[in-house]
PDB file of C-alpha atoms in Angstrom:
ATOM      1  CA  MET A   1       0.022   0.010  -0.018  1.00 52.00           C
ATOM      2  CA  ASP A   2       1.250   3.415  -0.936  1.00 54.00           C
ATOM      3  CA  ILE A   3       0.831   5.508   2.247  1.00 52.00           C
ATOM      4  CA  ASN A   4       1.513   8.817   0.275  1.00 57.00           C
ATOM      5  CA  ASN A   5      -1.721   8.072  -1.710  1.00 60.00           C
ATOM      6  CA  THR A   6      -4.558  10.418  -0.113  1.00 62.00           C
ATOM      7  CA  LYS A   7      -7.107   7.615   0.040  1.00 60.00           C
ATOM      8  CA  ASN A   8      -4.756   5.257   1.525  1.00 71.00           C
ATOM      9  CA  ILE A   9      -3.623   7.880   4.150  1.00 73.00           C
ATOM     10  CA  LYS A  10      -7.265   8.321   5.411  1.00 72.00           C
ATOM     11  CA  VAL A  11      -8.124   4.640   5.561  1.00 76.00           C
ATOM     12  CA  THR A  12      -4.916   3.787   7.475  1.00 77.00           C
ATOM     13  CA  ILE A  13      -5.675   6.976   9.961  1.00 76.00           C
ATOM     14  CA  GLU A  14      -9.297   5.486  10.380  1.00 71.00           C
ATOM     15  CA  ARG A  15      -8.040   1.945  11.012  1.00 70.00           C
ATOM     16  CA  PHE A  16      -5.437   3.332  13.299  1.00 70.00           C
ATOM     17  CA  ILE A  17      -7.788   5.272  15.497  1.00 64.00           C
ATOM     18  CA  GLN A  18     -10.052   2.185  15.648  1.00 60.00           C
ATOM     19  CA  GLY A  19      -7.187   0.020  16.772  1.00 62.00           C
ATOM     20  CA  ASN A  20      -7.378  -2.103  13.752  1.00 68.00           C
ATOM     21  CA  ALA A  21      -4.260  -1.154  11.847  1.00 70.00           C
ATOM     22  CA  SER A  22      -1.724  -3.902  11.145  1.00 76.00           C
ATOM     23  CA  ASP A  23       1.932  -3.713  12.300  1.00 76.00           C
ATOM     24  CA  LYS A  24       2.939  -2.778   8.649  1.00 81.00           C
ATOM     25  CA  GLU A  25       0.395  -0.011   8.769  1.00 78.00           C
ATOM     26  CA  HIS A  26       1.687   1.279  12.206  1.00 75.00           C
ATOM     27  CA  LYS A  27       5.124   1.467  10.772  1.00 79.00           C
ATOM     28  CA  MET A  28       4.188   3.103   7.550  1.00 81.00           C
ATOM     29  CA  LEU A  29       2.041   5.830   9.487  1.00 77.00           C
ATOM     30  CA  LEU A  30       4.933   6.547  11.700  1.00 79.00           C
ATOM     31  CA  GLU A  31       7.174   7.029   8.769  1.00 80.00           C
ATOM     32  CA  TRP A  32       4.525   9.244   7.244  1.00 81.00           C
ATOM     33  CA  LEU A  33       4.239  11.308  10.311  1.00 77.00           C
ATOM     34  CA  GLU A  34       8.040  11.818  10.527  1.00 76.00           C
ATOM     35  CA  LYS A  35       8.213  12.812   6.858  1.00 77.00           C
ATOM     36  CA  ASN A  36       6.531  16.019   6.934  1.00 74.00           C
ATOM     37  CA  PRO A  37       5.228  18.219  10.102  1.00 64.00           C
ATOM     38  CA  GLU A  38       2.074  18.860   8.132  1.00 68.00           C
ATOM     39  CA  ASN A  39       1.146  15.350   8.328  1.00 73.00           C
ATOM     40  CA  LYS A  40       0.884  15.387  12.032  1.00 69.00           C
ATOM     41  CA  LYS A  41      -1.450  18.536  11.525  1.00 64.00           C
ATOM     42  CA  LEU A  42      -3.484  16.323   9.246  1.00 70.00           C
ATOM     43  CA  LEU A  43      -3.718  13.417  11.606  1.00 69.00           C
ATOM     44  CA  PHE A  44      -4.973  15.739  14.552  1.00 65.00           C
ATOM     45  CA  GLY A  45      -7.107  17.755  12.133  1.00 58.00           C
ATOM     46  CA  GLU A  46      -9.186  14.501  11.454  1.00 61.00           C
ATOM     47  CA  LYS A  47      -9.483  13.941  15.110  1.00 54.00           C
ATOM     48  CA  ASP A  48     -10.593  17.483  15.638  1.00 51.00           C
ATOM     49  CA  LEU A  49     -13.374  16.913  12.830  1.00 49.00           C
ATOM     50  CA  TRP A  50     -14.570  13.740  14.376  1.00 46.00           C
ATOM     51  CA  GLU A  51     -14.640  15.252  17.988  1.00 44.00           C
ATOM     52  CA  SER A  52     -16.610  18.331  16.813  1.00 39.00           C
ATOM     53  CA  THR A  53     -19.465  15.951  15.819  1.00 38.00           C
ATOM     54  CA  LEU A  54     -19.007  13.233  18.645  1.00 40.00           C
ATOM     55  CA  ILE A  55     -21.991  12.140  20.498  1.00 37.00           C
ATOM     56  CA  GLY A  56     -21.018  10.598  23.760  1.00 39.00           C
ATOM     57  CA  SER A  57     -20.952  10.959  27.467  1.00 37.00           C
ATOM     58  CA  VAL A  58     -19.045  13.830  29.139  1.00 41.00           C
ATOM     59  CA  ARG A  59     -16.625  11.263  30.719  1.00 39.00           C
ATOM     60  CA  LEU A  60     -15.923   9.679  27.485  1.00 40.00           C
ATOM     61  CA  ASN A  61     -15.042  13.012  25.876  1.00 47.00           C
ATOM     62  CA  GLU A  62     -12.641  13.719  28.946  1.00 48.00           C
ATOM     63  CA  ILE A  63     -10.966  10.296  28.370  1.00 43.00           C
ATOM     64  CA  GLU A  64     -10.684  10.903  24.779  1.00 48.00           C
ATOM     65  CA  GLU A  65      -9.200  14.437  25.114  1.00 51.00           C
ATOM     66  CA  GLN A  66      -6.630  13.379  27.563  1.00 54.00           C
ATOM     67  CA  GLN A  67      -5.615  10.410  25.461  1.00 51.00           C
ATOM     68  CA  TRP A  68      -5.085  12.526  22.271  1.00 50.00           C
ATOM     69  CA  ILE A  69      -2.953  14.954  24.331  1.00 54.00           C
ATOM     70  CA  GLU A  70      -0.767  12.215  25.500  1.00 54.00           C
ATOM     71  CA  LEU A  71      -0.688  10.951  21.980  1.00 53.00           C
ATOM     72  CA  GLN A  72       0.476  14.219  20.419  1.00 51.00           C
ATOM     73  CA  LYS A  73       3.227  14.529  23.038  1.00 53.00           C
ATOM     74  CA  ARG A  74       4.628  11.185  22.205  1.00 53.00           C
ATOM     75  CA  ILE A  75       4.690  11.852  18.488  1.00 51.00           C
ATOM     76  CA  SER A  76       6.340  15.251  18.966  1.00 50.00           C
ATOM     77  CA  VAL A  77       9.266  13.648  21.047  1.00 50.00           C
ATOM     78  CA  SER A  78       9.589  10.760  18.731  1.00 47.00           C
ATOM     79  CA  LYS A  79      12.700  11.059  16.233  1.00 40.00           C
ATOM     80  CA  THR A  80      13.733   7.624  15.712  1.00 40.00           C
ATOM     81  CA  LYS A  81      12.309   4.377  14.078  1.00 41.00           C
ATOM     82  CA  SER A  82      12.604   2.675  17.482  1.00 39.00           C
ATOM     83  CA  PHE A  83       9.350   4.222  18.468  1.00 41.00           C
ATOM     84  CA  ARG A  84       6.815   1.482  18.803  1.00 46.00           C
ATOM     85  CA  PHE A  85       3.366   2.219  17.482  1.00 46.00           C
ATOM     86  CA  LYS A  86       1.764  -0.220  19.809  1.00 44.00           C
ATOM     87  CA  GLU A  87       2.263   2.322  22.523  1.00 43.00           C
ATOM     88  CA  ILE A  88       0.011   4.742  20.560  1.00 41.00           C
ATOM     89  CA  ILE A  89      -2.711   1.950  20.345  1.00 40.00           C
ATOM     90  CA  ARG A  90      -2.623   1.684  24.167  1.00 39.00           C
ATOM     91  CA  ILE A  91      -3.358   5.465  24.261  1.00 37.00           C
ATOM     92  CA  ALA A  92      -5.671   5.954  21.390  1.00 40.00           C
ATOM     93  CA  ALA A  93      -9.402   5.331  21.704  1.00 34.00           C
ATOM     94  CA  SER A  94     -11.171   3.070  19.331  1.00 34.00           C
ATOM     95  CA  VAL A  95     -13.564   4.787  17.178  1.00 34.00           C
ATOM     96  CA  ILE A  96     -16.457   3.665  15.196  1.00 35.00           C
ATOM     97  CA  ILE A  97     -17.309   5.990  12.217  1.00 35.00           C
ATOM     98  CA  ALA A  98     -21.121   6.907  12.297  1.00 35.00           C
ATOM     99  CA  LEU A  99     -22.240   8.310   9.101  1.00 35.00           C
ATOM    100  CA  GLY A 100     -25.689  10.112   9.218  1.00 36.00           C
ATOM    101  CA  ILE A 101     -27.178  11.693   6.101  1.00 32.00           C
ATOM    102  CA  GLY A 102     -26.900  15.376   6.538  1.00 33.00           C
ATOM    103  CA  TRP A 103     -24.568  15.055   9.444  1.00 32.00           C
ATOM    104  CA  MET A 104     -21.340  13.133  10.241  1.00 36.00           C
ATOM    105  CA  GLY A 105     -20.431  11.933  13.626  1.00 35.00           C
ATOM    106  CA  HIS A 106     -17.959   9.494  15.018  1.00 36.00           C
ATOM    107  CA  TYR A 107     -18.599   7.496  18.243  1.00 35.00           C
ATOM    108  CA  LEU A 108     -15.659   6.770  20.467  1.00 34.00           C
ATOM    109  CA  TYR A 109     -15.172   3.379  22.388  1.00 35.00           C
ATOM    110  CA  SER A 110     -12.375   2.914  24.945  1.00 35.00           C
ATOM    111  CA  SER A 111     -10.864  -0.354  23.852  1.00 37.00           C
ATOM    112  CA  GLY A 112      -8.080  -0.824  26.620  1.00 38.00           C
ATOM    113  CA  THR A 113      -4.766  -2.384  25.716  1.00 38.00           C
ATOM    114  CA  PHE A 114      -4.544  -3.752  22.157  1.00 39.00           C
ATOM    115  CA  SER A 115      -3.026  -7.032  21.414  1.00 43.00           C
ATOM    116  CA  LYS A 116      -3.572  -9.786  18.747  1.00 46.00           C
ATOM    117  CA  GLU A 117      -4.498 -12.145  21.488  1.00 53.00           C
ATOM    118  CA  GLN A 118      -7.068 -10.026  23.231  1.00 72.00           C
ATOM    119  CA  VAL A 119     -10.454 -10.007  21.318  1.00 78.00           C
ATOM    120  CA  GLU A 120     -13.250  -7.898  22.372  1.00 86.00           C
ATOM    121  CA  LEU A 121     -16.825  -8.214  21.193  1.00 90.00           C
ATOM    122  CA  LYS A 122     -18.152  -4.816  20.303  1.00 91.00           C
ATOM    123  CA  HIS A 123     -21.873  -4.006  19.839  1.00 94.00           C
ATOM    124  CA  ILE A 124     -23.006  -1.027  17.764  1.00 93.00           C
ATOM    125  CA  GLU A 125     -26.487   0.338  17.461  1.00 94.00           C
ATOM    126  CA  ALA A 126     -27.904   2.633  14.889  1.00 93.00           C
ATOM    127  CA  SER A 127     -30.874   4.158  16.541  1.00 92.00           C
ATOM    128  CA  LYS A 128     -33.948   5.547  14.667  1.00 91.00           C
ATOM    129  CA  GLY A 129     -32.868   8.616  12.532  1.00 89.00           C
ATOM    130  CA  GLN A 130     -29.360   7.311  11.977  1.00 90.00           C
ATOM    131  CA  ILE A 131     -27.101   5.571   9.644  1.00 92.00           C
ATOM    132  CA  LYS A 132     -23.742   4.308  10.617  1.00 92.00           C
ATOM    133  CA  GLU A 133     -20.639   3.402   8.821  1.00 92.00           C
ATOM    134  CA  ILE A 134     -18.253   0.888  10.267  1.00 93.00           C
ATOM    135  CA  PHE A 135     -14.787  -0.407   9.241  1.00 92.00           C
ATOM    136  CA  LEU A 136     -13.995  -4.029  10.541  1.00 92.00           C
ATOM    137  CA  ALA A 137     -10.465  -5.289  11.408  1.00 88.00           C
ATOM    138  CA  ASP A 138      -9.943  -7.072   8.163  1.00 89.00           C
ATOM    139  CA  GLY A 139     -10.968  -3.914   6.235  1.00 89.00           C
ATOM    140  CA  THR A 140     -14.590  -4.953   5.668  1.00 92.00           C
ATOM    141  CA  HIS A 141     -16.839  -1.895   5.115  1.00 93.00           C
ATOM    142  CA  VAL A 142     -20.285  -1.964   6.688  1.00 95.00           C
ATOM    143  CA  TRP A 143     -23.202   0.480   6.623  1.00 95.00           C
ATOM    144  CA  LEU A 144     -25.918  -0.011   9.312  1.00 96.00           C
ATOM    145  CA  ASN A 145     -29.351   1.311   8.734  1.00 95.00           C
ATOM    146  CA  SER A 146     -31.683   2.797  11.232  1.00 94.00           C
ATOM    147  CA  ASP A 147     -32.992   0.869  14.100  1.00 94.00           C
ATOM    148  CA  SER A 148     -30.241  -1.861  13.607  1.00 95.00           C
ATOM    149  CA  LYS A 149     -27.846  -3.741  15.957  1.00 95.00           C
ATOM    150  CA  PHE A 150     -24.449  -5.021  14.958  1.00 96.00           C
ATOM    151  CA  SER A 151     -21.989  -7.224  16.862  1.00 95.00           C
ATOM    152  CA  PHE A 152     -18.447  -8.021  15.727  1.00 94.00           C
ATOM    153  CA  PRO A 153     -14.996  -8.842  17.326  1.00 92.00           C
ATOM    154  CA  SER A 154     -12.333  -6.217  17.651  1.00 87.00           C
ATOM    155  CA  ASN A 155     -10.127  -8.551  15.606  1.00 88.00           C
ATOM    156  CA  PHE A 156     -10.702 -11.802  13.454  1.00 89.00           C
ATOM    157  CA  THR A 157      -8.916 -14.979  13.937  1.00 83.00           C
ATOM    158  CA  GLU A 158      -7.113 -16.758  11.088  1.00 79.00           C
ATOM    159  CA  ASP A 159     -10.130 -19.244  10.383  1.00 80.00           C
ATOM    160  CA  SER A 160     -13.135 -17.110  11.524  1.00 83.00           C
ATOM    161  CA  ARG A 161     -14.829 -14.094  10.522  1.00 92.00           C
ATOM    162  CA  GLU A 162     -18.210 -14.009  12.184  1.00 94.00           C
ATOM    163  CA  VAL A 163     -20.526 -11.088  12.835  1.00 96.00           C
ATOM    164  CA  GLU A 164     -24.273 -10.752  13.990  1.00 96.00           C
ATOM    165  CA  LEU A 165     -27.088  -8.447  12.813  1.00 96.00           C
ATOM    166  CA  GLN A 166     -30.392  -7.331  13.693  1.00 95.00           C
ATOM    167  CA  GLY A 167     -32.041  -5.093  11.179  1.00 95.00           C
ATOM    168  CA  GLU A 168     -30.504  -4.073   7.977  1.00 96.00           C
ATOM    169  CA  ALA A 169     -26.863  -3.548   6.777  1.00 96.00           C
ATOM    170  CA  TYR A 170     -24.940  -3.194   3.510  1.00 96.00           C
ATOM    171  CA  PHE A 171     -21.459  -4.965   3.396  1.00 96.00           C
ATOM    172  CA  GLU A 172     -18.377  -4.739   1.337  1.00 94.00           C
ATOM    173  CA  VAL A 173     -16.435  -7.841   2.433  1.00 93.00           C
ATOM    174  CA  THR A 174     -12.673  -8.084   2.052  1.00 89.00           C
ATOM    175  CA  SER A 175     -11.881 -11.033   0.014  1.00 87.00           C
ATOM    176  CA  SER A 176     -10.248 -14.259   1.776  1.00 86.00           C
ATOM    177  CA  GLU A 177     -11.046 -17.669   0.155  1.00 81.00           C
ATOM    178  CA  GLU A 178      -9.346 -19.284   3.205  1.00 84.00           C
ATOM    179  CA  ASN A 179     -11.425 -17.448   5.782  1.00 88.00           C
ATOM    180  CA  PRO A 180     -14.944 -16.958   4.813  1.00 90.00           C
ATOM    181  CA  PHE A 181     -17.044 -14.069   6.302  1.00 93.00           C
ATOM    182  CA  THR A 182     -20.332 -14.894   8.145  1.00 94.00           C
ATOM    183  CA  VAL A 183     -23.140 -12.974   8.918  1.00 95.00           C
ATOM    184  CA  LYS A 184     -25.807 -14.324  11.397  1.00 93.00           C
ATOM    185  CA  THR A 185     -29.353 -13.129  12.003  1.00 91.00           C
ATOM    186  CA  LYS A 186     -32.082 -14.569  13.976  1.00 87.00           C
ATOM    187  CA  ASN A 187     -33.212 -16.846  11.317  1.00 84.00           C
ATOM    188  CA  HIS A 188     -30.576 -16.692   8.760  1.00 86.00           C
ATOM    189  CA  THR A 189     -26.770 -17.257   7.949  1.00 91.00           C
ATOM    190  CA  VAL A 190     -24.991 -15.720   5.055  1.00 92.00           C
ATOM    191  CA  LYS A 191     -21.568 -17.004   4.068  1.00 92.00           C
ATOM    192  CA  VAL A 192     -19.126 -15.141   1.696  1.00 91.00           C
ATOM    193  CA  THR A 193     -15.564 -15.077   0.742  1.00 83.00           C
ATOM    194  CA  GLY A 194     -15.531 -11.537  -0.599  1.00 85.00           C
ATOM    195  CA  THR A 195     -18.505  -9.568  -1.990  1.00 92.00           C
ATOM    196  CA  LYS A 196     -20.962  -6.775  -1.917  1.00 94.00           C
ATOM    197  CA  PHE A 197     -24.548  -7.572  -0.457  1.00 95.00           C
ATOM    198  CA  ASN A 198     -27.309  -6.292   1.659  1.00 95.00           C
ATOM    199  CA  ILE A 199     -29.167  -8.025   4.364  1.00 95.00           C
ATOM    200  CA  CYS A 200     -32.643  -6.994   5.844  1.00 94.00           C
ATOM    201  CA  GLU A 201     -34.311  -8.646   8.725  1.00 92.00           C
ATOM    202  CA  TYR A 202     -36.065  -6.493  11.166  1.00 91.00           C
ATOM    203  CA  PRO A 203     -37.651  -8.262  14.279  1.00 83.00           C
ATOM    204  CA  GLU A 204     -41.142  -7.103  13.466  1.00 81.00           C
ATOM    205  CA  SER A 205     -40.893  -8.416   9.872  1.00 81.00           C
ATOM    206  CA  ASN A 206     -41.267 -12.285   8.985  1.00 82.00           C
ATOM    207  CA  ILE A 207     -39.372 -11.671   5.672  1.00 88.00           C
ATOM    208  CA  ILE A 208     -35.654 -11.801   5.277  1.00 91.00           C
ATOM    209  CA  GLU A 209     -34.091 -10.358   2.110  1.00 93.00           C
ATOM    210  CA  THR A 210     -30.504 -10.792   1.029  1.00 94.00           C
ATOM    211  CA  THR A 211     -29.565  -8.948  -2.209  1.00 94.00           C
ATOM    212  CA  LEU A 212     -26.315  -9.684  -3.853  1.00 94.00           C
ATOM    213  CA  VAL A 213     -24.568  -6.903  -5.734  1.00 94.00           C
ATOM    214  CA  GLU A 214     -21.276  -8.758  -6.800  1.00 93.00           C
ATOM    215  CA  GLY A 215     -19.168 -11.924  -5.715  1.00 92.00           C
ATOM    216  CA  LYS A 216     -20.564 -14.964  -4.262  1.00 88.00           C
ATOM    217  CA  VAL A 217     -23.131 -15.424  -1.268  1.00 90.00           C
ATOM    218  CA  LYS A 218     -24.288 -18.766   0.182  1.00 90.00           C
ATOM    219  CA  ILE A 219     -27.642 -18.656   2.133  1.00 90.00           C
ATOM    220  CA  LEU A 220     -28.112 -21.074   5.039  1.00 88.00           C
ATOM    221  CA  THR A 221     -31.476 -21.473   6.915  1.00 82.00           C
ATOM    222  CA  GLY A 222     -32.044 -24.712   8.696  1.00 76.00           C
ATOM    223  CA  ASN A 223     -31.651 -27.338   5.980  1.00 80.00           C
ATOM    224  CA  ILE A 224     -31.935 -24.983   3.214  1.00 84.00           C
ATOM    225  CA  ILE A 225     -28.829 -23.938   1.381  1.00 88.00           C
ATOM    226  CA  ARG A 226     -28.978 -21.752  -1.680  1.00 89.00           C
ATOM    227  CA  ASP A 227     -26.210 -19.938  -3.704  1.00 90.00           C
ATOM    228  CA  LEU A 228     -27.078 -16.407  -4.930  1.00 91.00           C
ATOM    229  CA  LYS A 229     -25.920 -14.802  -8.217  1.00 90.00           C
ATOM    230  CA  PRO A 230     -24.942 -11.112  -8.690  1.00 92.00           C
ATOM    231  CA  GLY A 231     -28.163  -9.127  -9.256  1.00 92.00           C
ATOM    232  CA  HIS A 232     -30.386 -11.829  -7.419  1.00 93.00           C
ATOM    233  CA  GLN A 233     -32.246 -11.669  -4.125  1.00 93.00           C
ATOM    234  CA  SER A 234     -33.312 -14.486  -1.873  1.00 92.00           C
ATOM    235  CA  THR A 235     -36.493 -13.805  -0.025  1.00 92.00           C
ATOM    236  CA  PHE A 236     -37.137 -15.946   2.979  1.00 90.00           C
ATOM    237  CA  TYR A 237     -40.533 -16.261   4.767  1.00 87.00           C
ATOM    238  CA  ALA A 238     -40.091 -17.158   8.350  1.00 82.00           C
ATOM    239  CA  ARG A 239     -43.559 -18.287   9.085  1.00 83.00           C
ATOM    240  CA  THR A 240     -43.602 -20.945   6.117  1.00 85.00           C
ATOM    241  CA  ALA A 241     -39.818 -21.517   5.879  1.00 83.00           C
ATOM    242  CA  GLU A 242     -40.102 -20.887   2.065  1.00 87.00           C
ATOM    243  CA  ILE A 243     -37.303 -19.156   0.231  1.00 89.00           C
ATOM    244  CA  LEU A 244     -37.590 -17.421  -3.205  1.00 91.00           C
ATOM    245  CA  ILE A 245     -34.840 -16.457  -5.296  1.00 93.00           C
ATOM    246  CA  GLY A 246     -35.092 -13.990  -8.220  1.00 92.00           C
ATOM    247  CA  GLU A 247     -33.571 -11.272 -10.208  1.00 91.00           C
ATOM    248  CA  LYS A 248     -33.911  -7.850  -8.702  1.00 88.00           C
ATOM    249  CA  ASP A 249     -32.710  -4.283  -9.267  1.00 88.00           C
ATOM    250  CA  PHE A 250     -30.171  -4.181  -6.459  1.00 86.00           C
ATOM    251  CA  GLU A 251     -29.790  -0.436  -6.514  1.00 87.00           C
ATOM    252  CA  ILE A 252     -33.471  -0.086  -5.042  1.00 88.00           C
ATOM    253  CA  TYR A 253     -32.313  -2.367  -2.174  1.00 90.00           C
ATOM    254  CA  THR A 254     -28.926  -0.519  -1.348  1.00 92.00           C
ATOM    255  CA  ALA A 255     -29.792   3.125  -2.108  1.00 91.00           C
ATOM    256  CA  TRP A 256     -30.628   3.599   1.546  1.00 93.00           C
ATOM    257  CA  LYS A 257     -26.963   3.856   2.609  1.00 91.00           C
ATOM    258  CA  ASP A 258     -26.762   7.067   0.521  1.00 89.00           C
ATOM    259  CA  GLY A 259     -30.008   8.450   2.252  1.00 89.00           C
ATOM    260  CA  ARG A 260     -32.289   7.517  -0.470  1.00 90.00           C
ATOM    261  CA  TYR A 261     -35.045   4.828  -0.281  1.00 90.00           C
ATOM    262  CA  GLU A 262     -36.670   3.701  -3.606  1.00 87.00           C
ATOM    263  CA  PHE A 263     -39.933   1.987  -3.654  1.00 85.00           C
ATOM    264  CA  ARG A 264     -41.803   0.337  -6.447  1.00 85.00           C
ATOM    265  CA  ASN A 265     -45.407  -0.889  -6.080  1.00 87.00           C
ATOM    266  CA  GLU A 266     -44.701  -1.144  -2.240  1.00 87.00           C
ATOM    267  CA  THR A 267     -47.692  -1.064   0.461  1.00 88.00           C
ATOM    268  CA  VAL A 268     -48.065   2.125   2.441  1.00 88.00           C
ATOM    269  CA  GLU A 269     -47.416  -0.090   5.464  1.00 88.00           C
ATOM    270  CA  LYS A 270     -43.847  -0.847   4.473  1.00 88.00           C
ATOM    271  CA  ILE A 271     -43.219   2.740   3.197  1.00 89.00           C
ATOM    272  CA  THR A 272     -44.311   4.091   6.747  1.00 89.00           C
ATOM    273  CA  SER A 273     -42.293   1.660   8.379  1.00 90.00           C
ATOM    274  CA  ILE A 274     -39.113   3.120   6.693  1.00 91.00           C
ATOM    275  CA  VAL A 275     -40.403   6.668   7.602  1.00 91.00           C
ATOM    276  CA  GLU A 276     -40.686   5.839  11.249  1.00 92.00           C
ATOM    277  CA  ARG A 277     -37.091   4.590  11.267  1.00 92.00           C
ATOM    278  CA  TRP A 278     -35.582   7.275   9.291  1.00 91.00           C
ATOM    279  CA  TRP A 279     -37.209  10.068  10.965  1.00 92.00           C
ATOM    280  CA  ASP A 280     -37.721   8.619  14.466  1.00 91.00           C
ATOM    281  CA  VAL A 281     -41.524   9.026  14.443  1.00 92.00           C
ATOM    282  CA  GLU A 282     -44.628   6.979  15.112  1.00 93.00           C
ATOM    283  CA  ILE A 283     -47.245   6.853  12.545  1.00 92.00           C
ATOM    284  CA  ILE A 284     -50.925   6.214  13.474  1.00 92.00           C
ATOM    285  CA  PHE A 285     -53.593   5.669  10.898  1.00 89.00           C
ATOM    286  CA  GLN A 286     -57.213   6.535  11.556  1.00 88.00           C
ATOM    287  CA  ASP A 287     -58.214   4.094   8.829  1.00 85.00           C
ATOM    288  CA  ASP A 288     -56.002   1.096   8.664  1.00 85.00           C
ATOM    289  CA  LYS A 289     -57.278   0.409   5.051  1.00 84.00           C
ATOM    290  CA  LEU A 290     -54.748   3.013   3.730  1.00 84.00           C
ATOM    291  CA  LYS A 291     -51.945   0.670   4.727  1.00 85.00           C
ATOM    292  CA  SER A 292     -52.629  -1.778   1.722  1.00 86.00           C
ATOM    293  CA  ASP A 293     -52.599   0.899  -0.860  1.00 87.00           C
ATOM    294  CA  ARG A 294     -49.496   0.549  -3.136  1.00 88.00           C
ATOM    295  CA  PHE A 295     -47.283   3.271  -4.316  1.00 84.00           C
ATOM    296  CA  SER A 296     -44.073   3.883  -6.215  1.00 86.00           C
ATOM    297  CA  GLY A 297     -41.472   6.711  -5.439  1.00 86.00           C
ATOM    298  CA  VAL A 298     -38.555   7.854  -3.593  1.00 88.00           C
ATOM    299  CA  LEU A 299     -37.958   9.033  -0.043  1.00 89.00           C
ATOM    300  CA  ARG A 300     -34.733  11.194   0.657  1.00 89.00           C
ATOM    301  CA  LYS A 301     -33.628  11.246   4.093  1.00 87.00           C
ATOM    302  CA  HIS A 302     -32.146  14.881   4.010  1.00 87.00           C
ATOM    303  CA  LYS A 303     -35.382  16.363   3.069  1.00 88.00           C
ATOM    304  CA  PRO A 304     -38.001  17.418   5.736  1.00 90.00           C
ATOM    305  CA  LEU A 305     -40.685  14.690   6.652  1.00 89.00           C
ATOM    306  CA  GLU A 306     -43.582  17.209   5.899  1.00 90.00           C
ATOM    307  CA  GLN A 307     -42.348  17.436   2.342  1.00 89.00           C
ATOM    308  CA  HIS A 308     -42.737  13.766   1.802  1.00 87.00           C
ATOM    309  CA  LEU A 309     -46.140  13.677   3.686  1.00 88.00           C
ATOM    310  CA  ASP A 310     -47.356  16.653   1.608  1.00 88.00           C
ATOM    311  CA  ALA A 311     -46.613  14.599  -1.579  1.00 85.00           C
ATOM    312  CA  PHE A 312     -48.471  11.632  -0.297  1.00 84.00           C
ATOM    313  CA  LYS A 313     -51.263  13.683   0.710  1.00 83.00           C
ATOM    314  CA  GLN A 314     -52.000  14.913  -2.863  1.00 82.00           C
ATOM    315  CA  VAL A 315     -52.187  11.060  -4.122  1.00 80.00           C
ATOM    316  CA  MET A 316     -53.957   9.633  -1.073  1.00 77.00           C
ATOM    317  CA  HIS A 317     -56.252  12.483  -0.158  1.00 79.00           C
ATOM    318  CA  PHE A 318     -55.627  12.499   3.594  1.00 84.00           C
ATOM    319  CA  ASP A 319     -54.909  15.091   6.225  1.00 87.00           C
ATOM    320  CA  TYR A 320     -52.066  14.756   8.748  1.00 89.00           C
ATOM    321  CA  ASN A 321     -50.941  16.492  11.780  1.00 90.00           C
ATOM    322  CA  ILE A 322     -47.493  16.206  13.793  1.00 90.00           C
ATOM    323  CA  GLU A 323     -47.296  16.354  17.628  1.00 90.00           C
ATOM    324  CA  LYS A 324     -43.743  15.930  18.554  1.00 85.00           C
ATOM    325  CA  ASP A 325     -42.887  12.433  17.377  1.00 88.00           C
ATOM    326  CA  ILE A 326     -46.244  11.260  16.462  1.00 92.00           C
ATOM    327  CA  VAL A 327     -47.815  11.625  12.906  1.00 92.00           C
ATOM    328  CA  ARG A 328     -51.506  11.105  12.840  1.00 92.00           C
ATOM    329  CA  ILE A 329     -53.100  10.322   9.357  1.00 89.00           C
ATOM    330  CA  ASN A 330     -56.681  11.154   9.305  1.00 84.00           C
TER     331      ASN A 330
END
């Protein structure tokens, strides 16, 4: 990896702050810091950006500030290659990147002493109204949709890369034929070697959708084993244990990570479930018959909820009022 490449620098800095950088990356980052004083400013500039939007407890912020002050002192006095980057890891906090559409924040987690032998199970939650972006130890990139929970180890073993999901997530998995990547949900197991795919399984839904963008995916549910092709989606019905596989426009099922939800001939009930998660509201219908109506369109997370409701109002001919976090459809 060329550390002088801007993209590689940012990725390495992110992995370093998370505590997931390799020994090779530690060494290259130190050499990059010593090469030019401006590089140190970039490192701490990134830290300041994250800190400005950090959402966390006061105690957590105090710990983070003290750790970065100490880190800056150590980098300032380091002039030789004998400086050990693992000392930095002991000081730096582990950061999970949280990407919200219209805002960007980074949640900080104190990870303690880092070592290859010590593996910590981390739990991340994207509450309603949030979308989070996470980098795993092996370089795998994960987007976590609103009202979802994700568990993963701080470091993977040589023969196991296993994570757990409740809700919806989009994965870009680092390729490894020898060490498959496994995603477990309540009723499903998805095993891959290196690929891009989306999984959606919310607790209140009895449908599990796995959409493959590229690569190879194997679906395991009970005694059912299915292979997916790129551009195909598996739909598993939990109540009947039936699984259907068909070709789908994957962009419809992955656009949410960019703050856009596309729906084609979807029921109002499903559309409003997305609205409730994205805008953190509760929608109450005076007439439940409206829930079965079907529509096609687009929701954009960065736009006000009222703008979307006004658009629906023109088609469905209803009135609505909003009281705090409750939307009443009359």
